[in-house]
PDB file of C-alpha atoms in Angstrom:
ATOM      1  CA  MET T  14      74.713 125.392  76.004  1.00 64.00           C
ATOM      2  CA  VAL T  15      78.346 124.451  76.778  1.00 71.00           C
ATOM      3  CA  GLU T  16      79.880 120.850  77.336  1.00 77.00           C
ATOM      4  CA  GLN T  17      81.987 120.469  80.391  1.00 81.00           C
ATOM      5  CA  GLN T  18      85.130 118.540  79.820  1.00 86.00           C
ATOM      6  CA  PRO T  19      86.601 116.036  81.934  1.00 88.00           C
ATOM      7  CA  ARG T  20      89.173 117.386  84.232  1.00 94.00           C
ATOM      8  CA  PRO T  21      91.769 115.264  86.351  1.00 96.00           C
ATOM      9  CA  CYS T  22      89.855 114.736  89.961  1.00 95.00           C
ATOM     10  CA  PRO T  23      91.227 116.468  92.622  1.00 94.00           C
ATOM     11  CA  ALA T  24      91.298 114.219  95.003  1.00 93.00           C
ATOM     12  CA  CYS T  25      93.448 111.637  93.252  1.00 94.00           C
ATOM     13  CA  GLY T  26      95.296 113.380  90.546  1.00 94.00           C
ATOM     14  CA  GLY T  27      93.854 111.479  88.007  1.00 94.00           C
ATOM     15  CA  GLN T  28      95.754 108.352  88.817  1.00 95.00           C
ATOM     16  CA  GLN T  29      92.161 106.465  89.451  1.00 96.00           C
ATOM     17  CA  GLY T  30      93.658 105.120  93.214  1.00 95.00           C
ATOM     18  CA  THR T  31      95.719 105.890  95.453  1.00 92.00           C
ATOM     19  CA  GLU T  32      98.508 103.544  97.170  1.00 93.00           C
ATOM     20  CA  LYS T  33      97.238 102.725 101.413  1.00 94.00           C
ATOM     21  CA  THR T  34      99.234 100.910 103.820  1.00 97.00           C
ATOM     22  CA  ARG T  35      97.641  98.255 106.618  1.00 97.00           C
ATOM     23  CA  HIS T  36      99.520  97.869 109.482  1.00 98.00           C
ATOM     24  CA  SER T  37      99.247  95.018 111.923  1.00 98.00           C
ATOM     25  CA  VAL T  38     100.946  93.074 114.837  1.00 98.00           C
ATOM     26  CA  ASP T  39     101.175  89.528 114.793  1.00 97.00           C
ATOM     27  CA  LEU T  40     103.292  86.811 117.142  1.00 97.00           C
ATOM     28  CA  ASP T  41     106.514  84.609 115.667  1.00 96.00           C
ATOM     29  CA  ALA T  42     106.533  81.419 116.061  1.00 97.00           C
ATOM     30  CA  ASP T  43     108.113  82.458 120.200  1.00 97.00           C
ATOM     31  CA  GLY T  44     105.514  84.508 120.737  1.00 96.00           C
ATOM     32  CA  ARG T  45     107.307  87.531 119.986  1.00 98.00           C
ATOM     33  CA  GLN T  46     105.716  90.635 118.548  1.00 98.00           C
ATOM     34  CA  VAL T  47     106.070  91.694 115.038  1.00 98.00           C
ATOM     35  CA  HIS T  48     105.163  94.581 113.192  1.00 97.00           C
ATOM     36  CA  ARG T  49     103.268  93.741 109.614  1.00 97.00           C
ATOM     37  CA  GLN T  50     103.439  96.454 107.073  1.00 98.00           C
ATOM     38  CA  HIS T  51     100.558  95.546 103.466  1.00 97.00           C
ATOM     39  CA  THR T  52     101.023  98.399 100.770  1.00 98.00           C
ATOM     40  CA  TYR T  53      98.197  97.738  98.427  1.00 97.00           C
ATOM     41  CA  TRP T  54      96.663 100.466  95.716  1.00 96.00           C
ATOM     42  CA  SER T  55      92.678 101.120  96.213  1.00 96.00           C
ATOM     43  CA  PRO T  56      90.220 102.775  93.673  1.00 96.00           C
ATOM     44  CA  CYS T  57      89.710 106.264  93.896  1.00 95.00           C
ATOM     45  CA  THR T  58      85.873 107.070  96.131  1.00 93.00           C
ATOM     46  CA  THR T  59      85.730 110.223  95.167  1.00 94.00           C
ATOM     47  CA  CYS T  60      86.124 109.229  91.188  1.00 94.00           C
ATOM     48  CA  GLY T  61      85.009 105.697  91.790  1.00 93.00           C
ATOM     49  CA  GLY T  62      88.261 104.577  89.988  1.00 94.00           C
ATOM     50  CA  THR T  63      87.754 106.584  86.677  1.00 95.00           C
ATOM     51  CA  GLY T  64      90.434 109.165  87.612  1.00 95.00           C
ATOM     52  CA  LEU T  65      87.877 111.962  86.141  1.00 95.00           C
ATOM     53  CA  SER T  66      86.101 114.820  87.586  1.00 89.00           C
ATOM     54  CA  LEU T  67      83.262 116.635  86.041  1.00 72.00           C
TER      55      LEU T  67
END
C-alpha cells in the first residue's frame, strides 16, 4: 500500500488561512457616512487551518 504524503492545501496554498476584508458604513458625530474597512485573518475552511491536503 502506498502512503500518501501531505501536500499544501490547494485553497490556501499551505498558508493555513486567508486574509479577509469586511466593509461597513458608519455614521460620524455629524451624521455623515464613513466607510470602514476591517482586515482580519481567517483559518482556511478547506483544510481547517492545517495548510495540508492529503
